[in-house]
mmCIF file of C-alpha atoms and ligand atoms in Angstrom:
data_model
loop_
_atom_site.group_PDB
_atom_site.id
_atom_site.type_symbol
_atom_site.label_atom_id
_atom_site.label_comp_id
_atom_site.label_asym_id
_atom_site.label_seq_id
_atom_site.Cartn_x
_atom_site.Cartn_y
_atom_site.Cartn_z
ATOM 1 C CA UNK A 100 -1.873 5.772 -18.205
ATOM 2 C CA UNK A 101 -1.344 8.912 -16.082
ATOM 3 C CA UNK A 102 -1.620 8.197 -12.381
ATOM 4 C CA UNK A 103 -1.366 10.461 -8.878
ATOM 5 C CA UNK A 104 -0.582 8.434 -5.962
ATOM 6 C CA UNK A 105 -1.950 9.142 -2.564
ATOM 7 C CA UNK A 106 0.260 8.433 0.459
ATOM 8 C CA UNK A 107 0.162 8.666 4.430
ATOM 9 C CA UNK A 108 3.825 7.131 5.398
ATOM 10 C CA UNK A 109 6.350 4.854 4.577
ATOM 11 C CA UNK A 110 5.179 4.298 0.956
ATOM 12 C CA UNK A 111 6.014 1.163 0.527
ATOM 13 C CA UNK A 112 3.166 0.015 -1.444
ATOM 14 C CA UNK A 113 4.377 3.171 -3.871
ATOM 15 C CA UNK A 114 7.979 1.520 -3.842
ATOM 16 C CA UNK A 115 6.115 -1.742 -4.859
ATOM 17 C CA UNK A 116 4.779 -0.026 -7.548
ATOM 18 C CA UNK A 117 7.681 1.647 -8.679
ATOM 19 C CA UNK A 118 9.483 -1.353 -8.743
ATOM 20 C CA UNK A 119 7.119 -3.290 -10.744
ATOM 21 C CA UNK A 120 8.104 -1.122 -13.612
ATOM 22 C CA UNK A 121 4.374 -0.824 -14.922
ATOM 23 C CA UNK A 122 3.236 0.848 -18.438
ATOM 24 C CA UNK A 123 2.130 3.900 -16.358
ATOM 25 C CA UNK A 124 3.541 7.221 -15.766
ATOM 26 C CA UNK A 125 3.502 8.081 -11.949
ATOM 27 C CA UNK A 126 3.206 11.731 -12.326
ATOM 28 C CA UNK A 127 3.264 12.826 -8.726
ATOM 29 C CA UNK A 128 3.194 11.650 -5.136
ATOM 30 C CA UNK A 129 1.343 13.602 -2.592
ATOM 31 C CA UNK A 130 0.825 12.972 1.084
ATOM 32 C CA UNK A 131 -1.172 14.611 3.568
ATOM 33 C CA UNK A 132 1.418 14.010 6.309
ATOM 34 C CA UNK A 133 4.666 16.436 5.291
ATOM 35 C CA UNK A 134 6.570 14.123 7.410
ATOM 36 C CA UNK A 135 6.040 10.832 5.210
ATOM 37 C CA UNK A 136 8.794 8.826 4.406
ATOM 38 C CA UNK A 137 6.962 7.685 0.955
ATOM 39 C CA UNK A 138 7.522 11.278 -0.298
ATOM 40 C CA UNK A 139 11.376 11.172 0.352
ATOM 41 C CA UNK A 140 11.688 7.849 -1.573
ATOM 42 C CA UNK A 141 9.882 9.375 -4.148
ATOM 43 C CA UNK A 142 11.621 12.161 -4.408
ATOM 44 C CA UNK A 143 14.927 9.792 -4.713
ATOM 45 C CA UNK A 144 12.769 8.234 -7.431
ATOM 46 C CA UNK A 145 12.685 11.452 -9.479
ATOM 47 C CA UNK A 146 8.810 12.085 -9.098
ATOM 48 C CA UNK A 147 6.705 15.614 -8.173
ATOM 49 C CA UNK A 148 5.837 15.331 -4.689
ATOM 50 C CA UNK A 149 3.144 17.533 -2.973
ATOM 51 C CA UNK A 150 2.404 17.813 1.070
ATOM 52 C CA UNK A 151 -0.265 18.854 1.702
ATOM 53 C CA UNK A 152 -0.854 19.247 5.452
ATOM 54 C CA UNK A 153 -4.945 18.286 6.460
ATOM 55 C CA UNK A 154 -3.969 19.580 10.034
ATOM 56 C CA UNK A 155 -3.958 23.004 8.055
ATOM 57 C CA UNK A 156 -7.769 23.074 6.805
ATOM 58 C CA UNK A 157 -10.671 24.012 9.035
ATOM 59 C CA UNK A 158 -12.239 20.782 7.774
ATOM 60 C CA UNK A 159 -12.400 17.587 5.609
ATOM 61 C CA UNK A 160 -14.387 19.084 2.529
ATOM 62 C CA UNK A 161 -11.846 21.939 2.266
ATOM 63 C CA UNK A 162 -8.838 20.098 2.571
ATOM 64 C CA UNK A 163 -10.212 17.608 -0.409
ATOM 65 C CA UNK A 164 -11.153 20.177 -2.725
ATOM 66 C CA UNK A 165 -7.446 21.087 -1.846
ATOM 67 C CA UNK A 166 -6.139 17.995 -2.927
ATOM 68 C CA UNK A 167 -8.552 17.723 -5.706
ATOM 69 C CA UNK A 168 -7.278 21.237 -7.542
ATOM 70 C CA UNK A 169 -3.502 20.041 -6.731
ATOM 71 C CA UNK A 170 -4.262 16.501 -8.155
ATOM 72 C CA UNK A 171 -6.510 17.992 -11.080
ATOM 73 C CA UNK A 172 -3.579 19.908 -12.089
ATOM 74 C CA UNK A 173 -1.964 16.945 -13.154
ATOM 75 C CA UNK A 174 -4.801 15.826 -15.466
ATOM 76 C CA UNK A 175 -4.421 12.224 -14.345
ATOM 77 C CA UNK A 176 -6.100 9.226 -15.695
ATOM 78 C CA UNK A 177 -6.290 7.383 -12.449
ATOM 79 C CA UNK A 178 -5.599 8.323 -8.414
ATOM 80 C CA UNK A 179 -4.063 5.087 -6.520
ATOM 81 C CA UNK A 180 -4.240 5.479 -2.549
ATOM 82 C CA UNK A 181 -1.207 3.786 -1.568
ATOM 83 C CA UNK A 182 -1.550 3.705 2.355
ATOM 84 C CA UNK A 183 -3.523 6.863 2.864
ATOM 85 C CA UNK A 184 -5.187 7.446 5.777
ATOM 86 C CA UNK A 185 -7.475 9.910 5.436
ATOM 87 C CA UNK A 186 -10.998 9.057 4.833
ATOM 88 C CA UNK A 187 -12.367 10.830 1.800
ATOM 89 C CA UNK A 188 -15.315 13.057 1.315
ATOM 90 C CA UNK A 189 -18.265 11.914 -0.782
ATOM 91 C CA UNK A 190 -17.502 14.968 -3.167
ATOM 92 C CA UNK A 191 -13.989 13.641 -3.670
ATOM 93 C CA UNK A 192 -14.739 10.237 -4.085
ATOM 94 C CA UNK A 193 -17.897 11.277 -6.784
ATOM 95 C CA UNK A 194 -15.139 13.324 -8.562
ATOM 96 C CA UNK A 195 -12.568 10.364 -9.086
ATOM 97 C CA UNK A 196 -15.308 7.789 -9.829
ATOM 98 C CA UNK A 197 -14.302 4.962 -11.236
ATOM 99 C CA UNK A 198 -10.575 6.454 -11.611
ATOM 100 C CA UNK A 199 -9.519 6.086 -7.769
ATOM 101 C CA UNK A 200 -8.401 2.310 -6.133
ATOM 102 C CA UNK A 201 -7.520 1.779 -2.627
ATOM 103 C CA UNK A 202 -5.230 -1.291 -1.306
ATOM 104 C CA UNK A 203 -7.138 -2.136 1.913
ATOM 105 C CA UNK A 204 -5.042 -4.723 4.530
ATOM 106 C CA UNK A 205 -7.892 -7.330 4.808
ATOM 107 C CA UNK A 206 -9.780 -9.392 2.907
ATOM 108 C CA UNK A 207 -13.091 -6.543 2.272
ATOM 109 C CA UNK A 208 -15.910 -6.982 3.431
ATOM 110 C CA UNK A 209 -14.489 -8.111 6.340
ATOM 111 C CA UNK A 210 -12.387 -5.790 8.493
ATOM 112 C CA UNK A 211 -13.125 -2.260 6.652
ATOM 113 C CA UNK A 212 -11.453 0.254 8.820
ATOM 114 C CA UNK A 213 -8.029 0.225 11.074
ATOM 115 C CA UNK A 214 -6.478 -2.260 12.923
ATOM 116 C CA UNK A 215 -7.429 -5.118 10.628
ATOM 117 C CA UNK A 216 -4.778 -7.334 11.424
ATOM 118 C CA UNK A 217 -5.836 -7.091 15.672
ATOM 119 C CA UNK A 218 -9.028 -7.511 14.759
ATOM 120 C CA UNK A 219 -8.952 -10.499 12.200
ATOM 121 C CA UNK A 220 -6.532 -12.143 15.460
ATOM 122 C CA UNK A 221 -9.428 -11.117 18.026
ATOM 123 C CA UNK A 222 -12.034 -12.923 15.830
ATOM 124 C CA UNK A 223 -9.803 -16.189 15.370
ATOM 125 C CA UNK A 224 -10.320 -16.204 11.384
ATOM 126 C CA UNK A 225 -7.930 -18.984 9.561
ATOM 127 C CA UNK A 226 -7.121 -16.893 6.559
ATOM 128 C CA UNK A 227 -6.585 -12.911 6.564
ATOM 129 C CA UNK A 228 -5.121 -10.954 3.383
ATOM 130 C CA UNK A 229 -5.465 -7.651 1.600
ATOM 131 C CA UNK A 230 -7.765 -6.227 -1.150
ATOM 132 C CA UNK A 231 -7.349 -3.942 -3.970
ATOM 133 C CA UNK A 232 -10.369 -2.119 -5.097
ATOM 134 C CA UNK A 233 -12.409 0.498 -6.698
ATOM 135 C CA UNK A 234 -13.514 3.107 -4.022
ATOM 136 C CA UNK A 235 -16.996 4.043 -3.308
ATOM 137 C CA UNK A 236 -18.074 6.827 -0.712
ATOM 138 C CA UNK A 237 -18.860 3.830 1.791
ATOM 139 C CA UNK A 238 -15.750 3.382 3.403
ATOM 140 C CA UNK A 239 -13.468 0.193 2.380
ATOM 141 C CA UNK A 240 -15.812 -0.629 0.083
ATOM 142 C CA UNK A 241 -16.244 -0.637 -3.466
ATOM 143 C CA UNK A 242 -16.198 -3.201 -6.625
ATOM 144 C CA UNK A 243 -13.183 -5.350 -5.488
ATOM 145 C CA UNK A 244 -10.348 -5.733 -8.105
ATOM 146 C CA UNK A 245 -7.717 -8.643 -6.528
ATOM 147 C CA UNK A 246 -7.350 -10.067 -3.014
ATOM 148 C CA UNK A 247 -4.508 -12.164 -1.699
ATOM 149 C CA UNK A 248 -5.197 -14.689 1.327
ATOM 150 C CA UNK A 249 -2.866 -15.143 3.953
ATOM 151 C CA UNK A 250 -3.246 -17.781 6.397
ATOM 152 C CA UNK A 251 -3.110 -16.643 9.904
ATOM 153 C CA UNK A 252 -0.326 -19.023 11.956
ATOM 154 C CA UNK A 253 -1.132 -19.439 15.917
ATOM 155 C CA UNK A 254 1.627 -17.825 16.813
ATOM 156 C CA UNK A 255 0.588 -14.497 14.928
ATOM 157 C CA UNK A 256 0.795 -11.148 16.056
ATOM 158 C CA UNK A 257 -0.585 -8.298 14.464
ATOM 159 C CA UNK A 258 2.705 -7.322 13.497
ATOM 160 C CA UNK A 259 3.869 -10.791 12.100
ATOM 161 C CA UNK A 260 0.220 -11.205 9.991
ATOM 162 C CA UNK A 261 0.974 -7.738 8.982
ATOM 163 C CA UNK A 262 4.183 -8.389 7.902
ATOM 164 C CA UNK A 263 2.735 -11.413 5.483
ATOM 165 C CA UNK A 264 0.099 -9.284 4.693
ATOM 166 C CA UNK A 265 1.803 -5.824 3.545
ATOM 167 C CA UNK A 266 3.947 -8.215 1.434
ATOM 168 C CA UNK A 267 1.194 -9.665 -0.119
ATOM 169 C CA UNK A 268 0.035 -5.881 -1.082
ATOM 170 C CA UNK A 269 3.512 -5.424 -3.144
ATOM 171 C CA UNK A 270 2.449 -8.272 -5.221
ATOM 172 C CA UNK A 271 -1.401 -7.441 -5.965
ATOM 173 C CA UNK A 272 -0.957 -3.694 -6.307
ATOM 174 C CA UNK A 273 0.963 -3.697 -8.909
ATOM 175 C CA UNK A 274 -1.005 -6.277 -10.597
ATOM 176 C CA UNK A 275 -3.958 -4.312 -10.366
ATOM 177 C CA UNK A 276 -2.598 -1.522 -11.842
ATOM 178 C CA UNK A 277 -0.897 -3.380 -14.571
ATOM 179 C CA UNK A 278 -4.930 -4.425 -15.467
ATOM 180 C CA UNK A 279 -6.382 -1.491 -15.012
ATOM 181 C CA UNK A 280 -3.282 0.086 -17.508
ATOM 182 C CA UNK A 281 -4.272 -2.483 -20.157
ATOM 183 C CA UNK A 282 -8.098 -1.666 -19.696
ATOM 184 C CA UNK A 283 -8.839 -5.089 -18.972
ATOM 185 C CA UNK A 284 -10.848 -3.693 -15.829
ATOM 186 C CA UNK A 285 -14.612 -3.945 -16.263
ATOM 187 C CA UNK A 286 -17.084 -2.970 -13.566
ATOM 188 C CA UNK A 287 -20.402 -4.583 -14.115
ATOM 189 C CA UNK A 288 -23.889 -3.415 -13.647
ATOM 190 C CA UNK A 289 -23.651 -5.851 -10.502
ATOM 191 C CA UNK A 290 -20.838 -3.622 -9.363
ATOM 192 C CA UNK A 291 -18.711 -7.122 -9.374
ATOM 193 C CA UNK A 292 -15.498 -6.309 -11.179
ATOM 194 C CA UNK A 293 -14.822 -8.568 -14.666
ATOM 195 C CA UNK A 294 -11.153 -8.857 -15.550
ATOM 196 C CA UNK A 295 -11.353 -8.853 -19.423
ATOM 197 C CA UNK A 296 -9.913 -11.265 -21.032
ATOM 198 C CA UNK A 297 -8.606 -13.212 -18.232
ATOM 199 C CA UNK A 298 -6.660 -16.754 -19.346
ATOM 200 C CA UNK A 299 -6.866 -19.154 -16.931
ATOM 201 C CA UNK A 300 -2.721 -18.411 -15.816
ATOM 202 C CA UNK A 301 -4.429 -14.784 -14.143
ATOM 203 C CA UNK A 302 -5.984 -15.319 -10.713
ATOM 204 C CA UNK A 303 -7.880 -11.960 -9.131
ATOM 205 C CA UNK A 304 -6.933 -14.042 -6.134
ATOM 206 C CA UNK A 305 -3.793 -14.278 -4.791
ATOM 207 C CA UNK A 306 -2.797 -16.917 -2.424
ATOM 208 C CA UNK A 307 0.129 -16.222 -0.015
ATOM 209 C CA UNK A 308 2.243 -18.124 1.966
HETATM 210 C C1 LIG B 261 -0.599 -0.727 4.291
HETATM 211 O O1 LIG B 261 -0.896 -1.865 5.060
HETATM 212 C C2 LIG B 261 -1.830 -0.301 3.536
HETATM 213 O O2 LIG B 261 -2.670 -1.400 3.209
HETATM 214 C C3 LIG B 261 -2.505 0.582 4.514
HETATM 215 O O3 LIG B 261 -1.438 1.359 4.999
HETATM 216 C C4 LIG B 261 -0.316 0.477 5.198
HETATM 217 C C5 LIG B 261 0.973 1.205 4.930
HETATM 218 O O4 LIG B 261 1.144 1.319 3.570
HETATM 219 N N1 LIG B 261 -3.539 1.360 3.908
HETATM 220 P P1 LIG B 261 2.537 1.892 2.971
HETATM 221 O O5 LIG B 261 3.678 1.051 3.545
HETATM 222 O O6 LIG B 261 2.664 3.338 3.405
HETATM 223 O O7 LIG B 261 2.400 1.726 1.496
#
């Protein structure tokens, strides 16, 4: 399975994935921020990286069909958004339907959007986590793949929770990915996602200390 991988910054949901040593062939990185940090690991890595600069376009829909010609030229089978931050056009999403995941850090629906971890503090909820899912042209949203649940401690602070929580993303990323490689990824007609084949060892929940 071919796969381009979308990034914003550090990348290290693309390390996480690069570590996992998955059945896929990463065939290039490309962030809309030239300054990201994820494409300089990559580049270490060995992989094609791309900027390509959104403060550069007039607007949203010409930057995406930008990044839709540079990631068409790669042909791939799937597009992973690996802590990009850009919010996608309807055209773009429509053209990688049902080949384009996000990892969002919350447990979707709840939280779509930034801040998550602030926000899931502000409301007082007991368990926060991340979510790995199919992307729809509602934002955050889309047939949900894996979550992992992380228990909020009192003495959280956005960055702590987000600490547990971006850790927890290194661990169901990859495991999405791994499924989705192996085909065993099956969106129903009730747009709830069926993992094919599933023994009773394979959780699409996580839980995380
Ligand atoms: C992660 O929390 C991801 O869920 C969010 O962006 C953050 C940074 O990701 N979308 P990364 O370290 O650049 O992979």
């Amino acid at each position: 399975m071919k796969l381009v991988v979308l990034i914003s910054g550090r990348g290290s949901n693309l390390n996480a994935i690069l570590d996992a040593a998955l059945p896929v062939e990463i065939a290039a990185v490309i962030s809309n921020r030239p300054t990201a940090d994820g494409l300089t690991l990559a580049r270490r890595r060995g992989i094609a990286t791309h900027a390509l600069d959104h403060t550069q376009y007039p607007n949203r829909a010409d930057f995406d069909a930008a990044l839709m010609a540079l990631i068409d030229n790669y042909q791939p089978d799937g597009v992973v958004l690996a802590g990009y931050m850009r919010i996608l056009t309807d055209a773009f999403v429509e053209h990688y339907s049902g080949r384009l995941i996000n990892i969002h850090p919350s447990l979707l629906p709840s939280f779509p959007g930034i801040h998550t971890h602030a926000r899931a503090l502000a409301e007082g909820v007991r368990v926060h986590g991340c979510t790995v899912h199919f992307v729809t042209p509602q934002l955050d949203h889309g047939p949900i793949i894996v979550q992992a649940a992380v228990p909020v401690r009192a003495d959280d602070t956005p960055d702590s929770l987000a600490a547990r929580v971006l850790a927890a993303e290194h661990q169901v990323l990859p495991q999405a990915i791994r499924w989705w490689a192996a085909g065993r990824l099956v969106v129903q007609n009730d747009g709830r996602v069926n993992l094919r084949d599933a023994d009773g060892s394979e959780q699409a929940l996580l839980i995380y200390g």
